[in-house]
Amino acid sequence: MFVNKQESSLKSLIYFARIYAIIITAYCVFEIISNSNPFVDRMSELGFYPYNYDLQMRYGIKRCYTIFPMHITNGAVSIELFCLLLFAWIRGWLSRKKTNLLIIGLLALNIFATGARSVILSFIICLLFLLSYLRRSFKIIICSAFLFCFLAIQFHDYFNEIILSFSDTSSVEGSSSEMRERQWILTYSLLQDSFFFGHGIGYISDIMDKFSYDMQGAESLWIPVLVDLGFVGAIAYATYFIAIYLFCAKSNYKPVIFIALGFTVLYIMTSVPNLAFTNFFIYILAIVTMAKYPLVKNVKHNKDLYFSSNI
């Protein structure tokens, strides 16, 4: 897609990503205000979504699912869209209209509203891919520092609760270090029975039904991989992640490696239902492709849309 028709492909991706983001963020605002999600409830009643969705609170607000079957999936998609649209906004591929900045800001709100520690940590790591811009602009440094201080003071209790939940996993409802330990003990036991090739695709579903207490949610991409595909499958998956790191390291915009790191952490900490783990590479490829073009590209169309300096 980004080989023969790079510009047109990027423009199409950004255009539809923006529409996608508008749908997600608009529904996120509705979900937070109303403390309800009629869409997800209805999809669950029809049997399209596999869970019963009672009201779930985390860090004082409702956990946002928006249009997805899991809050984790909502968060992962929002991180991808956030990184793509923010970079497009910086590079001039996305208009500098305030509405676009609002959409990007609401994506960040949606990420925190998932209430998922794995998603929040992944998001913070992914943000590091913008460090090269912070170094180049004193104005951006000042604005970022001011925004950070404002949020830290204004939402002091909220961020303290998030930080505490990392050190004391039992301080919030949901997954805990004890639960994850039980999952890995059971995974190790199953791996011993079929070390090299695993038990076959889909076997993890039977295990989750049979050992519902020990294997709640299979909180890592690597648990179903090891159970279903064994050591050989784990090597194949690890090779894919290594290939992405090598691609990022050799690319023209090396800070994008932080996005790969963020999603690696996400998939170590949790599983992301209904979202292919290969999906985030599309956004990395798009960002690397955007970085190939000068910031002043197509400046004749609208000078206000572009920075004047190059990467």
PDB file of C-alpha atoms in Angstrom:
ATOM      1  CA  MET A   1       0.000   0.000   0.000  1.00  0.00           C
ATOM      2  CA  PHE A   2       2.833   2.431   0.878  1.00  0.00           C
ATOM      3  CA  VAL A   3       5.195   1.308  -1.897  1.00  0.00           C
ATOM      4  CA  ASN A   4       3.709   2.309  -5.239  1.00  0.00           C
ATOM      5  CA  LYS A   5       1.200   4.998  -4.207  1.00  0.00           C
ATOM      6  CA  GLN A   6       2.590   6.410  -0.997  1.00  0.00           C
ATOM      7  CA  GLU A   7       0.951   9.830  -0.960  1.00  0.00           C
ATOM      8  CA  SER A   8      -2.517   8.726  -2.008  1.00  0.00           C
ATOM      9  CA  SER A   9      -2.395   5.750   0.365  1.00  0.00           C
ATOM     10  CA  LEU A  10      -1.362   7.951   3.280  1.00  0.00           C
ATOM     11  CA  LYS A  11      -4.030  10.522   2.547  1.00  0.00           C
ATOM     12  CA  SER A  12      -6.694   7.808   2.411  1.00  0.00           C
ATOM     13  CA  LEU A  13      -5.467   6.212   5.637  1.00  0.00           C
ATOM     14  CA  ILE A  14      -5.423   9.555   7.485  1.00  0.00           C
ATOM     15  CA  TYR A  15      -8.841  10.517   6.111  1.00  0.00           C
ATOM     16  CA  PHE A  16     -10.531   7.319   7.248  1.00  0.00           C
ATOM     17  CA  ALA A  17      -8.556   7.227  10.506  1.00  0.00           C
ATOM     18  CA  ARG A  18      -9.945  10.679  11.313  1.00  0.00           C
ATOM     19  CA  ILE A  19     -13.517   9.519  10.660  1.00  0.00           C
ATOM     20  CA  TYR A  20     -12.874   6.406  12.759  1.00  0.00           C
ATOM     21  CA  ALA A  21     -11.509   8.573  15.570  1.00  0.00           C
ATOM     22  CA  ILE A  22     -14.524  10.902  15.464  1.00  0.00           C
ATOM     23  CA  ILE A  23     -16.895   7.952  15.888  1.00  0.00           C
ATOM     24  CA  ILE A  24     -14.894   6.493  18.775  1.00  0.00           C
ATOM     25  CA  THR A  25     -14.326   9.755  20.655  1.00  0.00           C
ATOM     26  CA  ALA A  26     -17.913  10.967  20.242  1.00  0.00           C
ATOM     27  CA  TYR A  27     -19.197   7.724  21.692  1.00  0.00           C
ATOM     28  CA  CYS A  28     -16.580   7.872  24.451  1.00  0.00           C
ATOM     29  CA  VAL A  29     -17.917  11.261  25.580  1.00  0.00           C
ATOM     30  CA  PHE A  30     -21.473   9.904  25.512  1.00  0.00           C
ATOM     31  CA  GLU A  31     -20.451   6.818  27.482  1.00  0.00           C
ATOM     32  CA  ILE A  32     -18.687   8.837  30.186  1.00  0.00           C
ATOM     33  CA  ILE A  33     -21.545  11.328  30.564  1.00  0.00           C
ATOM     34  CA  SER A  34     -24.361   8.770  30.506  1.00  0.00           C
ATOM     35  CA  ASN A  35     -22.561   5.945  32.341  1.00  0.00           C
ATOM     36  CA  SER A  36     -24.053   3.590  29.758  1.00  0.00           C
ATOM     37  CA  ASN A  37     -23.231   1.914  26.465  1.00  0.00           C
ATOM     38  CA  PRO A  38     -26.411   0.908  24.586  1.00  0.00           C
ATOM     39  CA  PHE A  39     -24.470  -0.256  21.527  1.00  0.00           C
ATOM     40  CA  VAL A  40     -22.312  -2.758  23.407  1.00  0.00           C
ATOM     41  CA  ASP A  41     -25.280  -3.886  25.510  1.00  0.00           C
ATOM     42  CA  ARG A  42     -27.302  -4.566  22.375  1.00  0.00           C
ATOM     43  CA  MET A  43     -24.443  -6.391  20.653  1.00  0.00           C
ATOM     44  CA  SER A  44     -24.086  -8.551  23.744  1.00  0.00           C
ATOM     45  CA  GLU A  45     -27.832  -9.329  23.774  1.00  0.00           C
ATOM     46  CA  LEU A  46     -27.639 -10.374  20.118  1.00  0.00           C
ATOM     47  CA  GLY A  47     -24.706 -12.660  20.862  1.00  0.00           C
ATOM     48  CA  PHE A  48     -22.151 -10.744  18.762  1.00  0.00           C
ATOM     49  CA  TYR A  49     -20.143  -9.746  21.829  1.00  0.00           C
ATOM     50  CA  PRO A  50     -19.255 -12.563  24.227  1.00  0.00           C
ATOM     51  CA  TYR A  51     -19.689 -10.865  27.614  1.00  0.00           C
ATOM     52  CA  ASN A  52     -22.329  -9.442  29.931  1.00  0.00           C
ATOM     53  CA  TYR A  53     -21.513  -5.791  30.423  1.00  0.00           C
ATOM     54  CA  ASP A  54     -22.346  -4.585  33.896  1.00  0.00           C
ATOM     55  CA  LEU A  55     -21.346  -1.063  34.900  1.00  0.00           C
ATOM     56  CA  GLN A  56     -17.592  -1.164  35.553  1.00  0.00           C
ATOM     57  CA  MET A  57     -15.846   1.691  37.335  1.00  0.00           C
ATOM     58  CA  ARG A  58     -12.075   2.213  37.420  1.00  0.00           C
ATOM     59  CA  TYR A  59     -10.274   5.236  38.868  1.00  0.00           C
ATOM     60  CA  GLY A  60     -13.599   6.924  39.565  1.00  0.00           C
ATOM     61  CA  ILE A  61     -15.043   6.858  36.036  1.00  0.00           C
ATOM     62  CA  LYS A  62     -16.852   4.322  33.897  1.00  0.00           C
ATOM     63  CA  ARG A  63     -14.622   2.030  31.885  1.00  0.00           C
ATOM     64  CA  CYS A  64     -15.095   2.953  28.241  1.00  0.00           C
ATOM     65  CA  TYR A  65     -15.702   0.274  25.633  1.00  0.00           C
ATOM     66  CA  THR A  66     -17.105   2.634  22.958  1.00  0.00           C
ATOM     67  CA  ILE A  67     -17.913   0.326  20.008  1.00  0.00           C
ATOM     68  CA  PHE A  68     -15.585  -2.549  20.952  1.00  0.00           C
ATOM     69  CA  PRO A  69     -16.208  -5.814  22.829  1.00  0.00           C
ATOM     70  CA  MET A  70     -13.395  -5.080  25.310  1.00  0.00           C
ATOM     71  CA  HIS A  71     -12.023  -1.918  26.867  1.00  0.00           C
ATOM     72  CA  ILE A  72      -8.500  -3.169  26.075  1.00  0.00           C
ATOM     73  CA  THR A  73      -9.329  -3.268  22.360  1.00  0.00           C
ATOM     74  CA  ASN A  74     -10.781   0.219  22.599  1.00  0.00           C
ATOM     75  CA  GLY A  75      -7.555   1.452  24.168  1.00  0.00           C
ATOM     76  CA  ALA A  76      -5.235  -0.277  21.680  1.00  0.00           C
ATOM     77  CA  VAL A  77      -7.101   1.102  18.658  1.00  0.00           C
ATOM     78  CA  SER A  78      -7.139   4.578  20.228  1.00  0.00           C
ATOM     79  CA  ILE A  79      -3.366   4.496  20.765  1.00  0.00           C
ATOM     80  CA  GLU A  80      -2.838   3.599  17.102  1.00  0.00           C
ATOM     81  CA  LEU A  81      -5.126   6.390  15.926  1.00  0.00           C
ATOM     82  CA  PHE A  82      -3.616   8.895  18.371  1.00  0.00           C
ATOM     83  CA  CYS A  83      -0.046   8.276  17.191  1.00  0.00           C
ATOM     84  CA  LEU A  84      -1.010   8.390  13.518  1.00  0.00           C
ATOM     85  CA  LEU A  85      -3.178  11.513  13.684  1.00  0.00           C
ATOM     86  CA  LEU A  86      -0.848  13.450  15.998  1.00  0.00           C
ATOM     87  CA  PHE A  87       2.134  12.740  13.760  1.00  0.00           C
ATOM     88  CA  ALA A  88       0.066  13.672  10.693  1.00  0.00           C
ATOM     89  CA  TRP A  89      -0.925  16.910  12.438  1.00  0.00           C
ATOM     90  CA  ILE A  90       2.705  17.705  13.249  1.00  0.00           C
ATOM     91  CA  ARG A  91       3.966  16.860   9.762  1.00  0.00           C
ATOM     92  CA  GLY A  92       1.254  18.794   7.985  1.00  0.00           C
ATOM     93  CA  TRP A  93      -0.704  15.866   6.540  1.00  0.00           C
ATOM     94  CA  LEU A  94      -3.630  16.798   8.756  1.00  0.00           C
ATOM     95  CA  SER A  95      -5.121  20.277   8.904  1.00  0.00           C
ATOM     96  CA  ARG A  96      -4.243  22.407  11.939  1.00  0.00           C
ATOM     97  CA  LYS A  97      -7.884  23.051  12.670  1.00  0.00           C
ATOM     98  CA  LYS A  98      -8.767  23.088  16.353  1.00  0.00           C
ATOM     99  CA  THR A  99     -11.326  20.356  15.755  1.00  0.00           C
ATOM    100  CA  ASN A 100      -8.539  17.972  14.724  1.00  0.00           C
ATOM    101  CA  LEU A 101      -6.557  18.790  17.854  1.00  0.00           C
ATOM    102  CA  LEU A 102      -9.722  18.206  19.877  1.00  0.00           C
ATOM    103  CA  ILE A 103     -10.166  14.776  18.269  1.00  0.00           C
ATOM    104  CA  ILE A 104      -6.576  13.871  19.147  1.00  0.00           C
ATOM    105  CA  GLY A 105      -7.079  15.085  22.723  1.00  0.00           C
ATOM    106  CA  LEU A 106     -10.289  13.082  23.082  1.00  0.00           C
ATOM    107  CA  LEU A 107      -8.445   9.967  21.899  1.00  0.00           C
ATOM    108  CA  ALA A 108      -6.055  10.482  24.836  1.00  0.00           C
ATOM    109  CA  LEU A 109      -9.063  10.866  27.143  1.00  0.00           C
ATOM    110  CA  ASN A 110     -10.526   7.646  25.778  1.00  0.00           C
ATOM    111  CA  ILE A 111      -7.255   5.804  26.405  1.00  0.00           C
ATOM    112  CA  PHE A 112      -7.281   6.799  30.086  1.00  0.00           C
ATOM    113  CA  ALA A 113     -11.028   6.140  30.310  1.00  0.00           C
ATOM    114  CA  THR A 114     -10.460   2.454  29.507  1.00  0.00           C
ATOM    115  CA  GLY A 115      -9.074   2.177  33.036  1.00  0.00           C
ATOM    116  CA  ALA A 116      -6.577  -0.435  31.834  1.00  0.00           C
ATOM    117  CA  ARG A 117      -3.112  -0.147  33.341  1.00  0.00           C
ATOM    118  CA  SER A 118      -1.553  -1.991  30.421  1.00  0.00           C
ATOM    119  CA  VAL A 119      -3.114   0.441  27.936  1.00  0.00           C
ATOM    120  CA  ILE A 120      -2.092   3.532  29.920  1.00  0.00           C
ATOM    121  CA  LEU A 121       1.512   2.327  30.312  1.00  0.00           C
ATOM    122  CA  SER A 122       1.694   1.407  26.622  1.00  0.00           C
ATOM    123  CA  PHE A 123       0.370   4.856  25.702  1.00  0.00           C
ATOM    124  CA  ILE A 124       2.998   6.634  27.825  1.00  0.00           C
ATOM    125  CA  ILE A 125       5.773   4.602  26.193  1.00  0.00           C
ATOM    126  CA  CYS A 126       4.399   5.266  22.701  1.00  0.00           C
ATOM    127  CA  LEU A 127       4.430   9.017  23.382  1.00  0.00           C
ATOM    128  CA  LEU A 128       8.211   8.900  23.543  1.00  0.00           C
ATOM    129  CA  PHE A 129       8.289   8.672  19.749  1.00  0.00           C
ATOM    130  CA  LEU A 130       7.756  12.465  19.792  1.00  0.00           C
ATOM    131  CA  LEU A 131      10.926  13.191  21.776  1.00  0.00           C
ATOM    132  CA  SER A 132      12.796  14.335  18.685  1.00  0.00           C
ATOM    133  CA  TYR A 133      10.288  17.169  18.283  1.00  0.00           C
ATOM    134  CA  LEU A 134      10.590  18.194  21.914  1.00  0.00           C
ATOM    135  CA  ARG A 135      14.321  18.637  21.425  1.00  0.00           C
ATOM    136  CA  ARG A 136      13.832  20.883  18.399  1.00  0.00           C
ATOM    137  CA  SER A 137      11.331  23.382  19.732  1.00  0.00           C
ATOM    138  CA  PHE A 138      11.647  25.354  22.957  1.00  0.00           C
ATOM    139  CA  LYS A 139       8.016  26.439  22.550  1.00  0.00           C
ATOM    140  CA  ILE A 140       6.826  22.820  22.480  1.00  0.00           C
ATOM    141  CA  ILE A 141       8.929  22.032  25.567  1.00  0.00           C
ATOM    142  CA  ILE A 142       7.372  24.932  27.495  1.00  0.00           C
ATOM    143  CA  CYS A 143       3.832  24.072  26.403  1.00  0.00           C
ATOM    144  CA  SER A 144       4.327  20.378  27.225  1.00  0.00           C
ATOM    145  CA  ALA A 145       5.772  21.189  30.656  1.00  0.00           C
ATOM    146  CA  PHE A 146       2.903  23.589  31.405  1.00  0.00           C
ATOM    147  CA  LEU A 147       0.310  21.016  30.304  1.00  0.00           C
ATOM    148  CA  PHE A 148       1.976  18.304  32.393  1.00  0.00           C
ATOM    149  CA  CYS A 149       2.033  20.485  35.526  1.00  0.00           C
ATOM    150  CA  PHE A 150      -1.572  21.561  35.020  1.00  0.00           C
ATOM    151  CA  LEU A 151      -2.819  17.985  34.648  1.00  0.00           C
ATOM    152  CA  ALA A 152      -0.695  16.741  37.556  1.00  0.00           C
ATOM    153  CA  ILE A 153      -2.140  19.405  39.872  1.00  0.00           C
ATOM    154  CA  GLN A 154      -5.706  19.320  38.585  1.00  0.00           C
ATOM    155  CA  PHE A 155      -6.005  15.520  38.598  1.00  0.00           C
ATOM    156  CA  HIS A 156      -3.588  14.727  41.395  1.00  0.00           C
ATOM    157  CA  ASP A 157      -5.791  12.108  43.093  1.00  0.00           C
ATOM    158  CA  TYR A 158      -6.676  10.436  39.803  1.00  0.00           C
ATOM    159  CA  PHE A 159      -3.044   9.974  38.736  1.00  0.00           C
ATOM    160  CA  ASN A 160      -2.036   8.909  42.242  1.00  0.00           C
ATOM    161  CA  GLU A 161      -4.634   6.129  42.094  1.00  0.00           C
ATOM    162  CA  ILE A 162      -3.273   4.964  38.750  1.00  0.00           C
ATOM    163  CA  ILE A 163       0.312   4.937  40.032  1.00  0.00           C
ATOM    164  CA  LEU A 164      -0.739   3.085  43.191  1.00  0.00           C
ATOM    165  CA  SER A 165      -2.516   0.414  41.129  1.00  0.00           C
ATOM    166  CA  PHE A 166       0.800  -0.524  39.496  1.00  0.00           C
ATOM    167  CA  SER A 167       2.552  -1.121  42.813  1.00  0.00           C
ATOM    168  CA  ASP A 168      -0.488  -2.496  44.649  1.00  0.00           C
ATOM    169  CA  THR A 169      -2.440  -4.471  42.044  1.00  0.00           C
ATOM    170  CA  SER A 170      -5.116  -5.435  44.558  1.00  0.00           C
ATOM    171  CA  SER A 171      -6.025  -1.775  45.137  1.00  0.00           C
ATOM    172  CA  VAL A 172      -8.390  -1.907  42.146  1.00  0.00           C
ATOM    173  CA  GLU A 173     -10.812  -4.524  40.915  1.00  0.00           C
ATOM    174  CA  GLY A 174      -9.751  -6.713  38.015  1.00  0.00           C
ATOM    175  CA  SER A 175      -6.471  -8.404  37.224  1.00  0.00           C
ATOM    176  CA  SER A 176      -3.848  -8.635  39.950  1.00  0.00           C
ATOM    177  CA  SER A 177      -0.324  -9.990  40.267  1.00  0.00           C
ATOM    178  CA  GLU A 178      -1.711 -13.059  42.047  1.00  0.00           C
ATOM    179  CA  MET A 179      -4.089 -13.788  39.173  1.00  0.00           C
ATOM    180  CA  ARG A 180      -1.339 -13.390  36.593  1.00  0.00           C
ATOM    181  CA  GLU A 181       0.904 -15.688  38.624  1.00  0.00           C
ATOM    182  CA  ARG A 182      -1.781 -18.394  38.589  1.00  0.00           C
ATOM    183  CA  GLN A 183      -2.127 -18.002  34.827  1.00  0.00           C
ATOM    184  CA  TRP A 184       1.571 -18.444  34.190  1.00  0.00           C
ATOM    185  CA  ILE A 185       1.807 -21.435  36.536  1.00  0.00           C
ATOM    186  CA  LEU A 186      -1.009 -23.142  34.620  1.00  0.00           C
ATOM    187  CA  THR A 187       0.576 -22.146  31.287  1.00  0.00           C
ATOM    188  CA  TYR A 188       3.906 -23.652  32.363  1.00  0.00           C
ATOM    189  CA  SER A 189       2.143 -26.865  33.382  1.00  0.00           C
ATOM    190  CA  LEU A 190       0.361 -27.134  30.027  1.00  0.00           C
ATOM    191  CA  LEU A 191       3.557 -26.346  28.145  1.00  0.00           C
ATOM    192  CA  GLN A 192       5.258 -29.314  29.767  1.00  0.00           C
ATOM    193  CA  ASP A 193       2.685 -31.632  28.194  1.00  0.00           C
ATOM    194  CA  SER A 194       3.399 -30.408  24.647  1.00  0.00           C
ATOM    195  CA  PHE A 195       6.465 -28.228  24.677  1.00  0.00           C
ATOM    196  CA  PHE A 196       7.429 -27.779  21.029  1.00  0.00           C
ATOM    197  CA  PHE A 197       4.126 -27.562  19.116  1.00  0.00           C
ATOM    198  CA  GLY A 198       1.529 -26.851  21.805  1.00  0.00           C
ATOM    199  CA  HIS A 199      -1.970 -28.316  22.000  1.00  0.00           C
ATOM    200  CA  GLY A 200      -3.366 -26.855  18.790  1.00  0.00           C
ATOM    201  CA  ILE A 201      -5.121 -23.640  17.796  1.00  0.00           C
ATOM    202  CA  GLY A 202      -8.131 -22.885  19.989  1.00  0.00           C
ATOM    203  CA  TYR A 203      -7.122 -25.119  22.896  1.00  0.00           C
ATOM    204  CA  ILE A 204      -6.771 -22.085  25.156  1.00  0.00           C
ATOM    205  CA  SER A 205     -10.556 -21.541  24.913  1.00  0.00           C
ATOM    206  CA  ASP A 206     -11.177 -24.985  26.427  1.00  0.00           C
ATOM    207  CA  ILE A 207      -8.661 -24.241  29.171  1.00  0.00           C
ATOM    208  CA  MET A 208     -10.326 -20.907  29.976  1.00  0.00           C
ATOM    209  CA  ASP A 209     -13.685 -22.687  30.316  1.00  0.00           C
ATOM    210  CA  LYS A 210     -12.249 -25.558  32.356  1.00  0.00           C
ATOM    211  CA  PHE A 211     -10.009 -23.453  34.625  1.00  0.00           C
ATOM    212  CA  SER A 212     -12.018 -20.236  34.724  1.00  0.00           C
ATOM    213  CA  TYR A 213     -10.594 -19.202  38.107  1.00  0.00           C
ATOM    214  CA  ASP A 214      -6.923 -19.711  37.187  1.00  0.00           C
ATOM    215  CA  MET A 215      -7.058 -18.570  33.552  1.00  0.00           C
ATOM    216  CA  GLN A 216      -9.290 -15.491  33.758  1.00  0.00           C
ATOM    217  CA  GLY A 217      -8.826 -13.612  30.517  1.00  0.00           C
ATOM    218  CA  ALA A 218      -5.401 -15.143  29.693  1.00  0.00           C
ATOM    219  CA  GLU A 219      -3.753 -11.793  30.481  1.00  0.00           C
ATOM    220  CA  SER A 220      -0.976 -11.883  27.903  1.00  0.00           C
ATOM    221  CA  LEU A 221      -0.584 -12.543  24.200  1.00  0.00           C
ATOM    222  CA  TRP A 222       2.065 -15.114  25.043  1.00  0.00           C
ATOM    223  CA  ILE A 223      -0.183 -17.344  27.163  1.00  0.00           C
ATOM    224  CA  PRO A 224      -2.431 -18.527  24.287  1.00  0.00           C
ATOM    225  CA  VAL A 225       0.609 -18.654  21.986  1.00  0.00           C
ATOM    226  CA  LEU A 226       2.497 -20.991  24.330  1.00  0.00           C
ATOM    227  CA  VAL A 227      -0.550 -23.132  25.083  1.00  0.00           C
ATOM    228  CA  ASP A 228      -1.794 -23.419  21.500  1.00  0.00           C
ATOM    229  CA  LEU A 229       1.437 -23.284  19.492  1.00  0.00           C
ATOM    230  CA  GLY A 230       4.165 -24.176  21.972  1.00  0.00           C
ATOM    231  CA  PHE A 231       7.802 -23.140  21.828  1.00  0.00           C
ATOM    232  CA  VAL A 232       7.895 -23.096  18.014  1.00  0.00           C
ATOM    233  CA  GLY A 233       4.916 -20.728  17.879  1.00  0.00           C
ATOM    234  CA  ALA A 234       6.460 -18.449  20.497  1.00  0.00           C
ATOM    235  CA  ILE A 235       9.656 -18.246  18.436  1.00  0.00           C
ATOM    236  CA  ALA A 236       7.627 -17.342  15.334  1.00  0.00           C
ATOM    237  CA  TYR A 237       5.784 -14.563  17.175  1.00  0.00           C
ATOM    238  CA  ALA A 238       9.004 -13.280  18.748  1.00  0.00           C
ATOM    239  CA  THR A 239      10.640 -13.203  15.312  1.00  0.00           C
ATOM    240  CA  TYR A 240       7.861 -10.937  14.073  1.00  0.00           C
ATOM    241  CA  PHE A 241       8.424  -8.447  16.895  1.00  0.00           C
ATOM    242  CA  ILE A 242      12.199  -8.550  16.356  1.00  0.00           C
ATOM    243  CA  ALA A 243      11.675  -7.849  12.645  1.00  0.00           C
ATOM    244  CA  ILE A 244       9.611  -4.764  13.527  1.00  0.00           C
ATOM    245  CA  TYR A 245      12.367  -3.497  15.835  1.00  0.00           C
ATOM    246  CA  LEU A 246      14.936  -3.972  13.074  1.00  0.00           C
ATOM    247  CA  PHE A 247      12.678  -2.147  10.630  1.00  0.00           C
ATOM    248  CA  CYS A 248      12.276   0.774  13.055  1.00  0.00           C
ATOM    249  CA  ALA A 249      16.017   0.898  13.785  1.00  0.00           C
ATOM    250  CA  LYS A 250      16.843   1.082  10.064  1.00  0.00           C
ATOM    251  CA  SER A 251      14.066   3.517   9.186  1.00  0.00           C
ATOM    252  CA  ASN A 252      14.465   7.236   8.524  1.00  0.00           C
ATOM    253  CA  TYR A 253      12.549   8.050  11.735  1.00  0.00           C
ATOM    254  CA  LYS A 254      14.052   5.867  14.438  1.00  0.00           C
ATOM    255  CA  PRO A 255      11.988   7.211  17.389  1.00  0.00           C
ATOM    256  CA  VAL A 256       9.062   5.210  15.987  1.00  0.00           C
ATOM    257  CA  ILE A 257      10.681   2.265  17.770  1.00  0.00           C
ATOM    258  CA  PHE A 258       8.961   3.525  20.944  1.00  0.00           C
ATOM    259  CA  ILE A 259       5.582   2.683  19.383  1.00  0.00           C
ATOM    260  CA  ALA A 260       6.813  -0.856  18.800  1.00  0.00           C
ATOM    261  CA  LEU A 261       8.060  -0.976  22.396  1.00  0.00           C
ATOM    262  CA  GLY A 262       4.747   0.326  23.720  1.00  0.00           C
ATOM    263  CA  PHE A 263       2.765  -2.361  21.922  1.00  0.00           C
ATOM    264  CA  THR A 264       5.263  -5.027  22.958  1.00  0.00           C
ATOM    265  CA  VAL A 265       4.636  -4.067  26.587  1.00  0.00           C
ATOM    266  CA  LEU A 266       0.881  -4.062  25.951  1.00  0.00           C
ATOM    267  CA  TYR A 267       0.919  -7.583  24.531  1.00  0.00           C
ATOM    268  CA  ILE A 268       3.135  -8.849  27.338  1.00  0.00           C
ATOM    269  CA  MET A 269       0.795  -7.437  29.980  1.00  0.00           C
ATOM    270  CA  THR A 270      -2.530  -8.392  28.408  1.00  0.00           C
ATOM    271  CA  SER A 271      -4.354  -9.884  25.455  1.00  0.00           C
ATOM    272  CA  VAL A 272      -6.240  -7.675  22.994  1.00  0.00           C
ATOM    273  CA  PRO A 273      -9.398  -9.447  21.773  1.00  0.00           C
ATOM    274  CA  ASN A 274     -10.621  -8.905  18.208  1.00  0.00           C
ATOM    275  CA  LEU A 275      -7.527  -6.974  17.139  1.00  0.00           C
ATOM    276  CA  ALA A 276      -4.719  -8.672  15.221  1.00  0.00           C
ATOM    277  CA  PHE A 277      -1.405  -8.194  16.998  1.00  0.00           C
ATOM    278  CA  THR A 278       0.124  -7.312  13.606  1.00  0.00           C
ATOM    279  CA  ASN A 279      -2.194  -4.323  13.217  1.00  0.00           C
ATOM    280  CA  PHE A 280       0.017  -1.709  14.871  1.00  0.00           C
ATOM    281  CA  PHE A 281       2.748  -2.215  12.255  1.00  0.00           C
ATOM    282  CA  ILE A 282       0.493  -0.563   9.643  1.00  0.00           C
ATOM    283  CA  TYR A 283       0.575   2.642  11.709  1.00  0.00           C
ATOM    284  CA  ILE A 284       4.329   2.406  12.221  1.00  0.00           C
ATOM    285  CA  LEU A 285       4.790   2.019   8.471  1.00  0.00           C
ATOM    286  CA  ALA A 286       2.518   5.018   7.834  1.00  0.00           C
ATOM    287  CA  ILE A 287       4.453   7.205  10.289  1.00  0.00           C
ATOM    288  CA  VAL A 288       7.811   6.184   8.800  1.00  0.00           C
ATOM    289  CA  THR A 289       6.483   6.926   5.314  1.00  0.00           C
ATOM    290  CA  MET A 290       5.216  10.365   6.402  1.00  0.00           C
ATOM    291  CA  ALA A 291       8.615  11.135   7.897  1.00  0.00           C
ATOM    292  CA  LYS A 292      10.236  10.665   4.472  1.00  0.00           C
ATOM    293  CA  TYR A 293       8.558  13.797   3.176  1.00  0.00           C
ATOM    294  CA  PRO A 294       9.776  17.293   4.136  1.00  0.00           C
ATOM    295  CA  LEU A 295       7.572  19.198   6.518  1.00  0.00           C
ATOM    296  CA  VAL A 296       7.124  21.896   3.871  1.00  0.00           C
ATOM    297  CA  LYS A 297       5.740  19.479   1.273  1.00  0.00           C
ATOM    298  CA  ASN A 298       2.811  20.915  -0.710  1.00  0.00           C
ATOM    299  CA  VAL A 299       3.257  24.175   1.207  1.00  0.00           C
ATOM    300  CA  LYS A 300       1.782  26.066  -1.764  1.00  0.00           C
ATOM    301  CA  HIS A 301      -1.654  24.698  -0.828  1.00  0.00           C
ATOM    302  CA  ASN A 302      -1.720  26.078   2.699  1.00  0.00           C
ATOM    303  CA  LYS A 303       1.345  27.500   4.417  1.00  0.00           C
ATOM    304  CA  ASP A 304      -0.347  27.357   7.812  1.00  0.00           C
ATOM    305  CA  LEU A 305      -0.414  23.546   7.730  1.00  0.00           C
ATOM    306  CA  TYR A 306       3.312  22.927   7.894  1.00  0.00           C
ATOM    307  CA  PHE A 307       6.363  23.497  10.032  1.00  0.00           C
ATOM    308  CA  SER A 308       9.270  25.172   8.294  1.00  0.00           C
ATOM    309  CA  SER A 309      12.041  22.887   9.585  1.00  0.00           C
ATOM    310  CA  ASN A 310      13.021  19.382   8.558  1.00  0.00           C
ATOM    311  CA  ILE A 311      13.568  16.285  10.632  1.00  0.00           C
TER     312      ILE A 311
END
